[in-house]
PDB file of C-alpha atoms in Angstrom:
ATOM      1  CA  MET R   1      15.560 -17.811  -7.739  1.00  0.00           C
ATOM      2  CA  THR R   2      14.834 -14.228  -6.865  1.00  0.00           C
ATOM      3  CA  ARG R   3      14.854 -13.435  -3.160  1.00  0.00           C
ATOM      4  CA  VAL R   4      12.160 -10.774  -1.649  1.00  0.00           C
ATOM      5  CA  VAL R   5      12.502 -10.143   1.736  1.00  0.00           C
ATOM      6  CA  VAL R   6       8.662  -8.739   3.059  1.00  0.00           C
ATOM      7  CA  THR R   7       8.389  -6.659   5.935  1.00  0.00           C
ATOM      8  CA  GLY R   8       5.892  -6.344   7.850  1.00  0.00           C
ATOM      9  CA  GLY R   9       4.406 -10.094   6.151  1.00  0.00           C
ATOM     10  CA  SER R  10       2.780 -11.120   9.184  1.00  0.00           C
ATOM     11  CA  GLY R  11      -0.139  -8.238   8.668  1.00  0.00           C
ATOM     12  CA  LYS R  12      -3.453  -8.460   6.562  1.00  0.00           C
ATOM     13  CA  LEU R  13      -1.873  -7.373   3.049  1.00  0.00           C
ATOM     14  CA  GLY R  14       1.713  -8.669   4.108  1.00  0.00           C
ATOM     15  CA  ARG R  15       0.035 -12.375   4.535  1.00  0.00           C
ATOM     16  CA  ALA R  16      -1.595 -12.094   0.880  1.00  0.00           C
ATOM     17  CA  VAL R  17       2.260 -10.559  -0.283  1.00  0.00           C
ATOM     18  CA  VAL R  18       3.811 -13.170   1.284  1.00  0.00           C
ATOM     19  CA  ARG R  19       2.039 -15.861  -0.479  1.00  0.00           C
ATOM     20  CA  GLU R  20       1.689 -14.369  -3.702  1.00  0.00           C
ATOM     21  CA  PHE R  21       5.485 -14.185  -4.152  1.00  0.00           C
ATOM     22  CA  ASP R  22       5.661 -18.001  -2.886  1.00  0.00           C
ATOM     23  CA  ALA R  23       3.091 -19.067  -5.472  1.00  0.00           C
ATOM     24  CA  HIS R  24       5.218 -17.330  -8.007  1.00  0.00           C
ATOM     25  CA  GLY R  25       8.469 -18.959  -7.330  1.00  0.00           C
ATOM     26  CA  TYR R  26      10.552 -16.537  -5.366  1.00  0.00           C
ATOM     27  CA  ASP R  27      12.790 -16.648  -2.239  1.00  0.00           C
ATOM     28  CA  VAL R  28      10.485 -14.407   0.457  1.00  0.00           C
ATOM     29  CA  VAL R  29      12.099 -13.980   3.826  1.00  0.00           C
ATOM     30  CA  LEU R  30       9.433 -12.312   6.146  1.00  0.00           C
ATOM     31  CA  LEU R  31      10.864  -9.970   8.528  1.00  0.00           C
ATOM     32  CA  ASP R  32       8.408  -9.084  11.538  1.00  0.00           C
ATOM     33  CA  ARG R  33       7.824  -8.806  15.386  1.00  0.00           C
ATOM     34  CA  VAL R  34       5.524 -11.943  15.562  1.00  0.00           C
ATOM     35  CA  PRO R  35       4.978 -14.950  13.531  1.00  0.00           C
ATOM     36  CA  SER R  36       2.468 -14.799  10.757  1.00  0.00           C
ATOM     37  CA  PRO R  37      -0.529 -17.107  11.226  1.00  0.00           C
ATOM     38  CA  ASP R  38      -0.237 -18.841   7.656  1.00  0.00           C
ATOM     39  CA  LYS R  39       3.335 -18.407   6.282  1.00  0.00           C
ATOM     40  CA  PRO R  40       3.832 -20.802   3.312  1.00  0.00           C
ATOM     41  CA  GLU R  41       6.438 -23.615   4.677  1.00  0.00           C
ATOM     42  CA  GLY R  42       9.249 -22.395   2.131  1.00  0.00           C
ATOM     43  CA  VAL R  43       9.225 -19.120   3.800  1.00  0.00           C
ATOM     44  CA  ALA R  44      11.762 -17.919   6.322  1.00  0.00           C
ATOM     45  CA  PHE R  45      10.277 -16.117   9.094  1.00  0.00           C
ATOM     46  CA  VAL R  46      12.974 -13.506  11.081  1.00  0.00           C
ATOM     47  CA  ARG R  47      11.975 -12.065  14.109  1.00  0.00           C
ATOM     48  CA  THR R  48      13.361  -8.531  13.466  1.00  0.00           C
ATOM     49  CA  ASP R  49      12.541  -4.970  14.984  1.00  0.00           C
ATOM     50  CA  LEU R  50      12.298  -2.594  12.581  1.00  0.00           C
ATOM     51  CA  THR R  51      13.251   0.204  14.218  1.00  0.00           C
ATOM     52  CA  ASP R  52      16.586  -1.228  14.905  1.00  0.00           C
ATOM     53  CA  TYR R  53      18.810  -0.434  11.885  1.00  0.00           C
ATOM     54  CA  GLY R  54      21.407  -2.856  13.048  1.00  0.00           C
ATOM     55  CA  GLN R  55      18.630  -5.744  13.226  1.00  0.00           C
ATOM     56  CA  VAL R  56      17.539  -4.333   9.696  1.00  0.00           C
ATOM     57  CA  LEU R  57      20.642  -4.048   7.683  1.00  0.00           C
ATOM     58  CA  GLY R  58      21.453  -7.338   9.053  1.00  0.00           C
ATOM     59  CA  ALA R  59      18.677  -9.437   7.854  1.00  0.00           C
ATOM     60  CA  PHE R  60      19.233  -7.305   4.292  1.00  0.00           C
ATOM     61  CA  ILE R  61      23.093  -8.902   4.417  1.00  0.00           C
ATOM     62  CA  GLY R  62      22.814 -12.526   5.114  1.00  0.00           C
ATOM     63  CA  LEU R  63      21.443 -14.734   7.978  1.00  0.00           C
ATOM     64  CA  ASP R  64      24.176 -17.089   8.945  1.00  0.00           C
ATOM     65  CA  ASP R  65      23.117 -20.253   7.691  1.00  0.00           C
ATOM     66  CA  ARG R  66      19.588 -19.228   6.547  1.00  0.00           C
ATOM     67  CA  TYR R  67      21.310 -17.537   3.634  1.00  0.00           C
ATOM     68  CA  ASP R  68      24.457 -15.439   2.789  1.00  0.00           C
ATOM     69  CA  THR R  69      23.729 -14.781  -0.644  1.00  0.00           C
ATOM     70  CA  PRO R  70      22.461 -10.958  -1.711  1.00  0.00           C
ATOM     71  CA  VAL R  71      18.825  -9.823  -1.624  1.00  0.00           C
ATOM     72  CA  ASP R  72      17.571  -8.831  -4.540  1.00  0.00           C
ATOM     73  CA  ALA R  73      14.009  -6.705  -3.381  1.00  0.00           C
ATOM     74  CA  VAL R  74      12.813  -5.502  -0.398  1.00  0.00           C
ATOM     75  CA  VAL R  75       8.898  -4.808   0.279  1.00  0.00           C
ATOM     76  CA  HIS R  76       8.314  -2.673   3.159  1.00  0.00           C
ATOM     77  CA  LEU R  77       4.858  -3.061   4.446  1.00  0.00           C
ATOM     78  CA  ALA R  78       5.528  -3.210   8.228  1.00  0.00           C
ATOM     79  CA  ALA R  79       4.477  -0.392  10.142  1.00  0.00           C
ATOM     80  CA  ILE R  80       1.681   1.056  12.415  1.00  0.00           C
ATOM     81  CA  PRO R  81      -1.243   0.447  10.293  1.00  0.00           C
ATOM     82  CA  ALA R  82      -4.129   3.479  11.405  1.00  0.00           C
ATOM     83  CA  PRO R  83      -4.399   6.754  13.357  1.00  0.00           C
ATOM     84  CA  GLY R  84      -5.575   6.553  16.805  1.00  0.00           C
ATOM     85  CA  LEU R  85      -4.060   2.911  17.797  1.00  0.00           C
ATOM     86  CA  VAL R  86      -0.910   4.899  19.303  1.00  0.00           C
ATOM     87  CA  PRO R  87      -0.135   7.987  20.274  1.00  0.00           C
ATOM     88  CA  ASP R  88       0.275  10.752  17.256  1.00  0.00           C
ATOM     89  CA  VAL R  89       3.795  11.075  18.404  1.00  0.00           C
ATOM     90  CA  ALA R  90       4.477   7.354  18.940  1.00  0.00           C
ATOM     91  CA  LEU R  91       2.803   6.598  15.842  1.00  0.00           C
ATOM     92  CA  ILE R  92       5.183   8.677  13.704  1.00  0.00           C
ATOM     93  CA  THR R  93       7.761   8.219  15.430  1.00  0.00           C
ATOM     94  CA  ASN R  94       7.598   4.423  15.259  1.00  0.00           C
ATOM     95  CA  ASN R  95       6.948   4.397  11.021  1.00  0.00           C
ATOM     96  CA  VAL R  96       8.969   6.886  10.102  1.00  0.00           C
ATOM     97  CA  LYS R  97      11.975   5.489  11.576  1.00  0.00           C
ATOM     98  CA  ALA R  98      11.462   1.885  10.359  1.00  0.00           C
ATOM     99  CA  SER R  99      11.110   3.069   7.016  1.00  0.00           C
ATOM    100  CA  ILE R 100      14.288   5.263   7.353  1.00  0.00           C
ATOM    101  CA  ASN R 101      16.228   2.753   8.509  1.00  0.00           C
ATOM    102  CA  VAL R 102      14.849   0.336   5.563  1.00  0.00           C
ATOM    103  CA  PHE R 103      15.354   2.730   3.071  1.00  0.00           C
ATOM    104  CA  HIS R 104      19.163   3.147   4.378  1.00  0.00           C
ATOM    105  CA  ALA R 105      19.651  -0.403   4.896  1.00  0.00           C
ATOM    106  CA  ALA R 106      18.566  -1.309   1.607  1.00  0.00           C
ATOM    107  CA  LYS R 107      21.019   1.537   0.456  1.00  0.00           C
ATOM    108  CA  ALA R 108      24.092   0.171   2.080  1.00  0.00           C
ATOM    109  CA  ALA R 109      23.185  -3.706   1.311  1.00  0.00           C
ATOM    110  CA  GLY R 110      22.917  -2.704  -2.720  1.00  0.00           C
ATOM    111  CA  ILE R 111      19.312  -3.153  -3.076  1.00  0.00           C
ATOM    112  CA  LYS R 112      18.146  -1.300  -5.854  1.00  0.00           C
ATOM    113  CA  ASN R 113      14.385  -2.338  -5.898  1.00  0.00           C
ATOM    114  CA  VAL R 114      12.101  -1.060  -2.638  1.00  0.00           C
ATOM    115  CA  VAL R 115       8.709  -1.421  -2.671  1.00  0.00           C
ATOM    116  CA  TRP R 116       6.588   0.184   0.236  1.00  0.00           C
ATOM    117  CA  ALA R 117       3.005   0.656   1.172  1.00  0.00           C
ATOM    118  CA  SER R 118       2.318   3.994   1.022  1.00  0.00           C
ATOM    119  CA  SER R 119      -1.077   4.974   1.265  1.00  0.00           C
ATOM    120  CA  GLU R 120      -4.665   6.246  -0.053  1.00  0.00           C
ATOM    121  CA  THR R 121      -4.601   9.443   3.206  1.00  0.00           C
ATOM    122  CA  LEU R 122      -1.940  11.067   1.474  1.00  0.00           C
ATOM    123  CA  LEU R 123      -5.175  12.364  -0.817  1.00  0.00           C
ATOM    124  CA  GLY R 124      -6.919  14.349   1.139  1.00  0.00           C
ATOM    125  CA  ILE R 125      -8.997  11.809   2.704  1.00  0.00           C
ATOM    126  CA  PRO R 126     -10.081  11.362   4.834  1.00  0.00           C
ATOM    127  CA  MET R 127     -12.452  13.278   4.114  1.00  0.00           C
ATOM    128  CA  GLY R 128     -13.025  16.670   5.549  1.00  0.00           C
ATOM    129  CA  GLU R 129     -11.966  20.576   5.134  1.00  0.00           C
ATOM    130  CA  HIS R 130      -8.759  19.265   2.519  1.00  0.00           C
ATOM    131  CA  GLN R 131     -10.726  17.019   0.360  1.00  0.00           C
ATOM    132  CA  PRO R 132      -9.135  16.412  -2.824  1.00  0.00           C
ATOM    133  CA  PRO R 133      -9.798  18.904  -5.943  1.00  0.00           C
ATOM    134  CA  TYR R 134     -11.287  16.520  -8.196  1.00  0.00           C
ATOM    135  CA  LEU R 135     -13.329  13.239  -8.834  1.00  0.00           C
ATOM    136  CA  PRO R 136     -12.125  10.599  -9.330  1.00  0.00           C
ATOM    137  CA  VAL R 137      -8.915  10.677  -7.752  1.00  0.00           C
ATOM    138  CA  ASP R 138      -5.274  10.359  -9.195  1.00  0.00           C
ATOM    139  CA  GLU R 139      -1.861  11.201  -8.222  1.00  0.00           C
ATOM    140  CA  GLU R 140      -1.467  14.085 -10.381  1.00  0.00           C
ATOM    141  CA  PHE R 141      -2.012  16.819  -7.319  1.00  0.00           C
ATOM    142  CA  ALA R 142       0.016  17.538  -3.962  1.00  0.00           C
ATOM    143  CA  VAL R 143      -0.342  15.425  -1.258  1.00  0.00           C
ATOM    144  CA  ARG R 144      -1.891  16.861   1.716  1.00  0.00           C
ATOM    145  CA  PRO R 145      -1.832  14.428   4.985  1.00  0.00           C
ATOM    146  CA  GLN R 146      -3.951  14.991   7.503  1.00  0.00           C
ATOM    147  CA  SER R 147      -3.093  13.147  10.609  1.00  0.00           C
ATOM    148  CA  SER R 148       0.273  11.765  12.278  1.00  0.00           C
ATOM    149  CA  TYR R 149       0.281   8.846  10.328  1.00  0.00           C
ATOM    150  CA  SER R 150      -0.584  10.030   6.801  1.00  0.00           C
ATOM    151  CA  LEU R 151       2.150  12.391   7.411  1.00  0.00           C
ATOM    152  CA  GLY R 152       4.475   9.856   8.337  1.00  0.00           C
ATOM    153  CA  LYS R 153       3.834   8.529   4.696  1.00  0.00           C
ATOM    154  CA  ALA R 154       4.647  12.189   3.107  1.00  0.00           C
ATOM    155  CA  VAL R 155       8.415  11.981   4.781  1.00  0.00           C
ATOM    156  CA  GLU R 156       8.434   8.407   3.549  1.00  0.00           C
ATOM    157  CA  GLU R 157       7.703   9.710  -0.139  1.00  0.00           C
ATOM    158  CA  GLU R 158      10.093  13.015  -0.107  1.00  0.00           C
ATOM    159  CA  MET R 159      12.481  10.923   1.628  1.00  0.00           C
ATOM    160  CA  ALA R 160      12.029   7.928  -1.190  1.00  0.00           C
ATOM    161  CA  ARG R 161      12.318  10.851  -4.359  1.00  0.00           C
ATOM    162  CA  HIS R 162      16.033  12.198  -2.290  1.00  0.00           C
ATOM    163  CA  PHE R 163      16.952   8.723  -2.303  1.00  0.00           C
ATOM    164  CA  THR R 164      16.576   7.998  -5.845  1.00  0.00           C
ATOM    165  CA  ARG R 165      17.775  11.492  -6.779  1.00  0.00           C
ATOM    166  CA  TRP R 166      21.460  10.631  -5.169  1.00  0.00           C
ATOM    167  CA  ASP R 167      21.039   7.224  -7.173  1.00  0.00           C
ATOM    168  CA  PRO R 168      19.425   7.418 -10.619  1.00  0.00           C
ATOM    169  CA  THR R 169      19.350   3.616 -10.676  1.00  0.00           C
ATOM    170  CA  LEU R 170      17.599   3.101  -7.706  1.00  0.00           C
ATOM    171  CA  LYS R 171      13.908   2.259  -7.957  1.00  0.00           C
ATOM    172  CA  MET R 172      11.544   3.410  -4.735  1.00  0.00           C
ATOM    173  CA  ILE R 173       7.956   2.939  -5.387  1.00  0.00           C
ATOM    174  CA  GLY R 174       5.428   4.001  -3.320  1.00  0.00           C
ATOM    175  CA  LEU R 175       1.658   2.138  -3.563  1.00  0.00           C
ATOM    176  CA  ARG R 176      -1.066   4.137  -2.256  1.00  0.00           C
ATOM    177  CA  PHE R 177      -3.180   1.333  -1.128  1.00  0.00           C
ATOM    178  CA  SER R 178      -6.499   2.230  -0.167  1.00  0.00           C
ATOM    179  CA  ASN R 179      -8.554   0.485   2.868  1.00  0.00           C
ATOM    180  CA  VAL R 180      -7.483  -3.135   2.677  1.00  0.00           C
ATOM    181  CA  MET R 181      -9.673  -5.880   2.881  1.00  0.00           C
ATOM    182  CA  ASP R 182      -9.991  -9.730   2.270  1.00  0.00           C
ATOM    183  CA  GLU R 183     -12.592 -12.492   2.275  1.00  0.00           C
ATOM    184  CA  THR R 184     -13.687 -12.444   5.686  1.00  0.00           C
ATOM    185  CA  ASP R 185     -14.317  -8.740   5.505  1.00  0.00           C
ATOM    186  CA  TYR R 186     -16.850  -9.456   2.840  1.00  0.00           C
ATOM    187  CA  PRO R 187     -19.950 -10.714   4.727  1.00  0.00           C
ATOM    188  CA  ALA R 188     -20.606  -6.770   5.641  1.00  0.00           C
ATOM    189  CA  TYR R 189     -20.876  -5.488   2.445  1.00  0.00           C
ATOM    190  CA  PRO R 190     -22.600  -3.752   0.726  1.00  0.00           C
ATOM    191  CA  TRP R 191     -22.417  -0.706   2.923  1.00  0.00           C
ATOM    192  CA  ASP R 192     -26.013   0.662   1.120  1.00  0.00           C
ATOM    193  CA  GLU R 193     -27.910   1.138   4.575  1.00  0.00           C
ATOM    194  CA  GLN R 194     -24.330   3.233   5.843  1.00  0.00           C
ATOM    195  CA  PRO R 195     -23.589   4.977   3.128  1.00  0.00           C
ATOM    196  CA  GLU R 196     -21.553   8.070   6.096  1.00  0.00           C
ATOM    197  CA  ALA R 197     -19.881   5.280   7.218  1.00  0.00           C
ATOM    198  CA  LYS R 198     -17.352   4.730   4.778  1.00  0.00           C
ATOM    199  CA  ILE R 199     -17.230   8.742   3.300  1.00  0.00           C
ATOM    200  CA  PHE R 200     -14.380   9.304   4.934  1.00  0.00           C
ATOM    201  CA  ASN R 201     -12.695   7.542   1.846  1.00  0.00           C
ATOM    202  CA  LEU R 202     -15.285   7.431  -0.651  1.00  0.00           C
ATOM    203  CA  TRP R 203     -16.149   3.641  -0.387  1.00  0.00           C
ATOM    204  CA  SER R 204     -13.056   3.065  -2.082  1.00  0.00           C
ATOM    205  CA  TYR R 205     -10.893  -0.278  -0.751  1.00  0.00           C
ATOM    206  CA  ILE R 206      -9.089  -2.766  -2.246  1.00  0.00           C
ATOM    207  CA  ASP R 207      -9.129  -6.552  -1.765  1.00  0.00           C
ATOM    208  CA  SER R 208      -5.312  -8.371   0.225  1.00  0.00           C
ATOM    209  CA  ARG R 209      -5.353 -10.039  -2.982  1.00  0.00           C
ATOM    210  CA  ASP R 210      -4.971  -7.587  -5.514  1.00  0.00           C
ATOM    211  CA  GLY R 211      -2.791  -5.918  -3.628  1.00  0.00           C
ATOM    212  CA  ALA R 212       0.133  -8.373  -3.456  1.00  0.00           C
ATOM    213  CA  GLN R 213      -0.164  -8.316  -7.118  1.00  0.00           C
ATOM    214  CA  ALA R 214       0.419  -4.717  -7.284  1.00  0.00           C
ATOM    215  CA  VAL R 215       3.248  -5.179  -4.698  1.00  0.00           C
ATOM    216  CA  ARG R 216       4.668  -8.157  -6.598  1.00  0.00           C
ATOM    217  CA  LYS R 217       3.716  -5.809 -10.102  1.00  0.00           C
ATOM    218  CA  ALA R 218       5.962  -3.467  -8.587  1.00  0.00           C
ATOM    219  CA  VAL R 219       8.949  -5.007  -7.829  1.00  0.00           C
ATOM    220  CA  GLU R 220       9.252  -7.231 -10.912  1.00  0.00           C
ATOM    221  CA  SER R 221       8.849  -3.635 -13.020  1.00  0.00           C
ATOM    222  CA  ASP R 222      11.444  -2.256 -15.111  1.00  0.00           C
ATOM    223  CA  LEU R 223      10.837   1.733 -13.918  1.00  0.00           C
ATOM    224  CA  THR R 224      13.690   3.475 -12.116  1.00  0.00           C
ATOM    225  CA  GLY R 225      13.105   6.271  -9.674  1.00  0.00           C
ATOM    226  CA  PHE R 226      10.577   7.142  -7.675  1.00  0.00           C
ATOM    227  CA  GLU R 227       6.966   6.580  -8.503  1.00  0.00           C
ATOM    228  CA  ALA R 228       3.937   6.471  -6.248  1.00  0.00           C
ATOM    229  CA  PHE R 229       0.398   4.508  -7.791  1.00  0.00           C
ATOM    230  CA  ILE R 230      -2.904   4.978  -6.108  1.00  0.00           C
ATOM    231  CA  ILE R 231      -3.759   0.809  -5.781  1.00  0.00           C
ATOM    232  CA  ALA R 232      -7.623   0.644  -5.296  1.00  0.00           C
ATOM    233  CA  SER R 233     -10.158  -1.936  -7.013  1.00  0.00           C
ATOM    234  CA  PRO R 234     -12.080  -0.584  -9.680  1.00  0.00           C
ATOM    235  CA  ASP R 235     -15.347  -1.264  -7.583  1.00  0.00           C
ATOM    236  CA  THR R 236     -17.108   0.695  -4.392  1.00  0.00           C
ATOM    237  CA  VAL R 237     -18.290  -0.630  -1.413  1.00  0.00           C
ATOM    238  CA  MET R 238     -21.592  -0.405  -2.498  1.00  0.00           C
ATOM    239  CA  THR R 239     -24.480  -1.126  -5.279  1.00  0.00           C
ATOM    240  CA  THR R 240     -25.368   2.606  -5.161  1.00  0.00           C
ATOM    241  CA  PRO R 241     -24.194   3.667  -8.383  1.00  0.00           C
ATOM    242  CA  THR R 242     -21.425   5.994  -7.265  1.00  0.00           C
ATOM    243  CA  ILE R 243     -23.013   9.720  -9.537  1.00  0.00           C
ATOM    244  CA  GLU R 244     -24.944   8.742  -7.109  1.00  0.00           C
ATOM    245  CA  LEU R 245     -23.771   9.254  -3.897  1.00  0.00           C
ATOM    246  CA  VAL R 246     -20.811  11.921  -5.500  1.00  0.00           C
ATOM    247  CA  GLU R 247     -24.056  14.344  -5.928  1.00  0.00           C
ATOM    248  CA  ARG R 248     -25.678  13.309  -2.473  1.00  0.00           C
ATOM    249  CA  PHE R 249     -22.621  13.654   0.182  1.00  0.00           C
ATOM    250  CA  VAL R 250     -19.596  15.568  -2.237  1.00  0.00           C
ATOM    251  CA  PRO R 251     -21.647  17.636  -5.370  1.00  0.00           C
ATOM    252  CA  ASP R 252     -18.861  20.899  -5.021  1.00  0.00           C
ATOM    253  CA  ILE R 253     -15.913  18.578  -5.686  1.00  0.00           C
ATOM    254  CA  PRO R 254     -15.156  18.891 -10.024  1.00  0.00           C
ATOM    255  CA  ARG R 255     -15.307  15.909 -11.163  1.00  0.00           C
ATOM    256  CA  LYS R 256     -11.903  15.474 -14.129  1.00  0.00           C
ATOM    257  CA  SER R 257     -13.792  12.956 -16.028  1.00  0.00           C
ATOM    258  CA  ALA R 258     -17.184  10.641 -16.432  1.00  0.00           C
ATOM    259  CA  ILE R 259     -18.039   8.252 -13.270  1.00  0.00           C
ATOM    260  CA  ASP R 260     -19.884   5.433 -13.992  1.00  0.00           C
ATOM    261  CA  GLY R 261     -21.961   2.325 -12.672  1.00  0.00           C
ATOM    262  CA  VAL R 262     -19.694   1.258  -9.425  1.00  0.00           C
ATOM    263  CA  SER R 263     -16.690   2.348 -10.106  1.00  0.00           C
ATOM    264  CA  SER R 264     -14.005   3.680  -7.960  1.00  0.00           C
ATOM    265  CA  LEU R 265     -13.187   7.415  -7.106  1.00  0.00           C
ATOM    266  CA  LEU R 266      -9.767   6.073  -6.935  1.00  0.00           C
ATOM    267  CA  SER R 267      -8.438   5.878 -10.099  1.00  0.00           C
ATOM    268  CA  SER R 268      -5.645   2.999 -10.717  1.00  0.00           C
ATOM    269  CA  ASP R 269      -5.244   4.127 -13.887  1.00  0.00           C
ATOM    270  CA  LYS R 270      -1.560   4.661 -13.501  1.00  0.00           C
ATOM    271  CA  ALA R 271      -0.464   1.403 -12.231  1.00  0.00           C
ATOM    272  CA  ARG R 272      -2.487   0.129 -15.001  1.00  0.00           C
ATOM    273  CA  GLU R 273      -0.174   1.701 -17.131  1.00  0.00           C
ATOM    274  CA  LEU R 274       3.382   1.865 -15.917  1.00  0.00           C
ATOM    275  CA  ILE R 275       3.315  -1.978 -13.985  1.00  0.00           C
ATOM    276  CA  GLY R 276       0.645  -3.901 -15.376  1.00  0.00           C
ATOM    277  CA  TYR R 277      -1.583  -3.820 -12.466  1.00  0.00           C
ATOM    278  CA  ASP R 278      -5.066  -5.812 -13.244  1.00  0.00           C
ATOM    279  CA  PRO R 279      -7.297  -6.430 -10.271  1.00  0.00           C
ATOM    280  CA  GLN R 280      -9.031  -9.976 -10.274  1.00  0.00           C
ATOM    281  CA  TYR R 281     -11.259  -9.846  -7.174  1.00  0.00           C
ATOM    282  CA  SER R 282     -14.609  -8.015  -5.704  1.00  0.00           C
ATOM    283  CA  TRP R 283     -16.366  -8.472  -2.325  1.00  0.00           C
ATOM    284  CA  ARG R 284     -19.676  -8.587  -5.185  1.00  0.00           C
ATOM    285  CA  ASP R 285     -17.621 -12.476  -6.173  1.00  0.00           C
ATOM    286  CA  GLY R 286     -19.017 -14.287  -3.384  1.00  0.00           C
ATOM    287  CA  ARG R 287     -23.256 -12.661  -3.695  1.00  0.00           C
TER     288      ARG R 287
END
């Protein structure tokens, strides 16, 4: 049985990730400051301050009678999840410190498989002066962070590039998640009466269950080195055709390929090709 440590496993995406790994037979250890409200019975919870390197390293190398055999993979989701929740410097300090602790502790513990939550905000989102250079958006252009939150994600990706340069056998995958949603959010959908409210990320989202699938498949992939993948649902939060939204709100952004139906403007084609990402859920399922 493969042991996976999930940091931030008590959050919205984290709970889905923990359930996904547990359902697929993994030995899951949940690290967070607070317990999960719906943790599977067999999952160990360890209260951990990820800004304390000693605690992180200790959790990775063994916990008394909990486990004394190696951790096989780390999924790092813990973070202050959005701009504006705490002052800017406090946000980037917390998030980057937690990530550097996780990355270094994994290295010290000999863990070669690290997947973590990067963000769609590296893609020129929220829409503004530094909007994406073309649509649909992919991973082929340089990141353009616009907040302390997204700057922290850019720092994490740059750190991962160098960790994998130092050790070519290491795998570090940053998943650039779109806005994470679950079934409790979907009664508010669609957003056709307020399209302006969702232009900030081009009307995109990701169902937490599909996000969890992407995490598992990233962990299971045989890739090495650093990779970044956009993880978004294939549809938008709208019933309005996507091309109509583009022509109304962002007509000046060049179009790299055809935009059909209600397709997302955040392309997950790279994730489909390289890790087998195969989204199954949509807010439309219950309507």
